[in-house]
C-alpha atoms as one frame of an Amber mdcrd trajectory, in Angstrom:
protein
   0.000   0.000   0.000   2.937   2.339   0.622   3.897   1.985  -3.045   0.378
   2.933  -4.146   0.312   5.978  -1.871   3.762   7.073  -3.069   2.628   6.941
  -6.708  -0.587   8.770  -5.784   1.376  11.493  -4.023   3.722  11.902  -6.992
   0.778  12.030  -9.399  -1.071  14.653  -7.355   2.031  16.822  -6.985   2.747
  16.558 -10.712  -0.784  17.702 -11.536  -0.835  20.489  -8.961   2.406  21.906
 -10.312   1.199  21.803 -13.898   0.157  24.958 -15.680  -3.153  23.355 -16.645
  -4.409  23.527 -13.070  -3.810  27.275 -13.001  -5.883  27.581 -16.143  -8.563
  25.495 -14.441  -8.772  27.942 -11.551  -8.816  30.833 -14.000 -11.702  29.155
 -15.873 -13.741  28.742 -12.684 -13.177  32.380 -11.745 -14.198  33.440 -15.262
 -17.398  31.415 -14.950 -18.137  33.095 -11.629 -17.647  36.501 -13.222 -19.968
  35.481 -16.064 -22.603  34.425 -13.526 -22.379  37.851 -11.866 -22.865  39.517
 -15.240 -25.847  37.270 -15.974 -27.407  38.120 -12.624 -27.206  41.826 -13.376
 -29.048  41.294 -16.663 -31.952  39.445 -15.035 -34.893  41.291 -13.543 -36.446
  38.403 -11.554 -34.978  35.306  -9.863 -31.495  36.681 -10.483 -29.918  34.779
  -7.579 -31.500  31.504  -8.673 -30.365  31.970 -12.263 -26.825  32.797 -11.177
 -26.638  29.698  -8.984 -27.942  27.299 -11.618 -25.741  28.743 -14.354 -22.606
  28.641 -12.215 -23.328  25.086 -11.037 -23.976  23.743 -14.542 -21.011  25.543
 -16.122 -18.599  24.581 -13.324 -19.732  20.978 -13.494 -19.042  20.677 -17.209
 -15.784  22.621 -16.984 -14.456  20.434 -14.159 -15.276  17.239 -16.065 -13.482
  18.452 -19.201 -10.504  19.722 -17.192 -10.116  16.470 -15.245 -10.328  14.347
 -18.400  -7.831  16.553 -20.252  -5.389  16.665 -17.355  -5.432  12.902 -16.750
  -5.148  11.875 -20.376  -2.418  14.418 -21.023  -0.375  13.218 -18.029  -0.688
   9.521 -18.880  -0.017   9.903 -22.617   2.949  12.183 -21.938   4.395   9.609
 -19.551   4.039   6.876 -22.171   5.638   9.061 -24.842   8.562   9.940 -22.587
   8.766   6.312 -21.356   8.852   7.491 -17.770   6.582   4.628 -16.726   9.329
   2.138 -17.581  11.414   3.420 -14.677   8.614   2.721 -12.213   7.724  -0.648
 -13.688  11.369  -1.726 -13.598  11.015  -1.775  -9.818   9.337  -4.683  -7.968
   5.962  -3.009  -8.451   2.864  -4.823  -9.754   1.226  -3.020 -12.635  -2.154
  -3.057 -10.907  -0.694  -0.996  -8.056   0.743   1.414 -10.571  -2.695   1.949
 -12.144  -4.366   2.284  -8.738  -1.763   4.766  -7.526  -2.179   6.939 -10.585
  -5.968   6.892 -10.167  -5.808   7.871  -6.490  -3.545  10.783  -7.341  -5.912
  11.966 -10.031  -8.990  11.780  -7.798  -7.105  13.904  -5.256  -6.788  16.570
  -7.961 -10.497  16.109  -8.762 -11.264  16.769  -5.102  -9.298  20.026  -5.265
 -11.317  21.127  -8.294 -14.604  20.175  -6.636 -13.689  22.196  -3.537 -12.665
  25.166  -5.671 -16.036  25.079  -7.429 -17.821  24.748  -4.088 -16.033  27.766
  -2.657 -17.414  29.925  -5.463 -20.903  28.442  -5.246 -20.974  29.049  -1.493
 -21.134  32.752  -2.319 -24.473  32.295  -4.092 -26.206  29.316  -2.405 -26.783
  27.976   1.144 -23.727  26.045   2.429 -25.791  22.950   3.318 -27.020  22.611
  -0.269 -23.569  23.365  -1.657 -22.149  20.526   0.435 -24.479  17.961  -1.139
 -23.762  19.315  -4.611 -20.006  19.145  -3.960 -20.191  15.513  -2.891 -22.158
  14.704  -6.044 -19.636  16.575  -8.186 -16.713  14.734  -6.589 -18.365  11.371
  -7.238 -18.966  12.415 -10.839 -15.373  13.567 -11.300 -14.112  10.331  -9.749
 -16.047   8.363 -12.344 -14.732  10.586 -15.127 -11.215  10.034 -13.750 -11.645
   6.267 -13.892 -12.876   6.447 -17.484 -10.002   8.767 -18.451  -7.457   6.388
 -16.896  -8.998   3.456 -18.760  -9.054   5.324 -22.092  -5.536   6.731 -21.681
  -3.947   3.403 -20.758  -5.880   1.572 -23.461  -5.544   3.972 -26.401  -2.329
   5.846 -25.458  -3.205   8.706 -27.798  -4.473  12.023 -26.527  -7.292  12.821
 -28.953  -8.929   9.362 -29.204  -8.751   8.916 -25.436 -10.259  12.355 -24.813
 -13.068  11.766 -27.318 -13.854   8.387 -25.744 -13.942   9.878 -22.248 -16.067
  12.883 -23.170 -18.380  10.689 -25.248 -18.893   8.410 -22.257 -19.513  11.413
 -20.016 -22.009  13.104 -22.332 -23.897   9.863 -22.925 -24.101   9.166 -19.190
 -25.306  12.735 -18.614 -28.001  12.610 -21.294 -29.160   8.981 -21.241 -32.235
   9.836 -19.159 -33.440  12.409 -21.672 -32.658  10.131 -24.610 -34.672   7.378
 -22.968 -37.695   9.647 -22.605 -37.453  10.784 -26.241 -37.143   7.196 -27.445
 -40.231   6.077 -25.543 -42.176   9.025 -26.952 -41.298   8.086 -30.540 -43.743
   6.203 -32.746 -43.720   4.349 -36.054 -40.362   3.543 -37.617 -38.467   4.954
 -34.598 -40.100   2.647 -32.064 -37.037   0.373 -32.102 -35.053   3.107 -30.320
 -36.900   2.519 -27.042 -35.464  -0.933 -26.198 -31.992   0.152 -27.312 -31.999
   3.185 -25.015 -33.358   1.014 -22.197 -30.335  -1.253 -22.527 -27.982   1.751
 -22.591 -29.682   3.247 -19.534 -29.198  -0.040 -17.724 -25.514  -0.226 -18.660
 -24.534   3.424 -18.173 -24.236   5.362 -14.906 -26.899   8.034 -14.455 -24.693
  11.086 -14.117 -27.626  13.441 -14.641 -28.538  13.060 -10.967 -25.066  13.325
  -9.429 -24.416  17.082  -9.293 -27.593  18.467 -10.750 -28.202  22.184 -10.402
 -31.563  21.299  -8.845 -29.634  19.912  -5.876 -28.646  23.477  -4.993 -32.331
  24.388  -4.936 -33.255  21.521  -2.610 -35.242  19.683  -5.287 -33.411  16.309
  -5.346 -32.868  13.428  -2.939 -29.844  11.702  -1.440 -26.606  10.483  -2.940
 -26.701   6.797  -1.996 -27.416   5.672  -5.573 -24.663   7.942  -6.915 -22.163
   6.499  -4.428 -23.026   2.910  -5.366 -22.740   3.668  -9.074 -19.405   5.424
  -8.588 -17.884   2.531  -6.645 -19.188  -0.041  -9.121 -18.142   1.689 -12.333
 -14.781   2.843 -10.966 -14.012  -0.734  -9.937 -14.990  -2.040 -13.392 -13.037
   0.600 -15.309  -9.911   0.315 -13.169  -9.996  -3.478 -13.377 -10.226  -3.243
 -17.154  -7.346  -0.736 -17.243  -5.197  -2.928 -14.985  -5.886  -6.018 -17.109
  -4.993  -4.096 -20.259  -1.734  -2.852 -18.766  -0.869  -6.321 -17.425  -1.318
  -8.082 -20.755   0.639  -5.543 -22.821   4.340  -5.568 -23.498   5.345  -2.139
 -22.246
């Protein structure tokens, strides 16, 4: 376990020292400034509109930033062959994958807390806390998918497209399912297909929904179970892929 924690610590420090994290903080501050501008343009429910806009924009920005940061770090390490130095030590490859993932989710936690600190200026702290937990679970799942895609594809653009495609599908599968069930005629075959996808995919639409900041959603037990399950599956697949390859 000490080896895993050492790799996680190195991964987190590498990400925190990167210039990309500074741009992430700048992006969140820019979104907060945009929410202030939007509030000034609104005549009614200005506080509510600012909160929902900032929550939705921060959520999407954090997911894209986490995926980009993880895939960039892993692909760069493969290109520079820095992973060979670690794997030349008596270190199982599964521990290497787990250590990298734990370091990345530590960075995701920092981004979630940064987003929460800005949202706390516009929403009640108790509601912000629930939203932050949901966002961290969502970012953890995105991190697992990014690790799986980066280790499997080892190219920045395909891995990023796969991760963002997975994220967008998991975010929108509920709406797609409703549209498919409302279709008639030649499009009726879409309903069973979307039902299968909804059963296979995590339901990210309920993790860090903006409605959570308005007190309109329930608990996070289902989100926690889904995060643990899908992270375990994705990391197991990544570890198996790394173990079977000739690095």
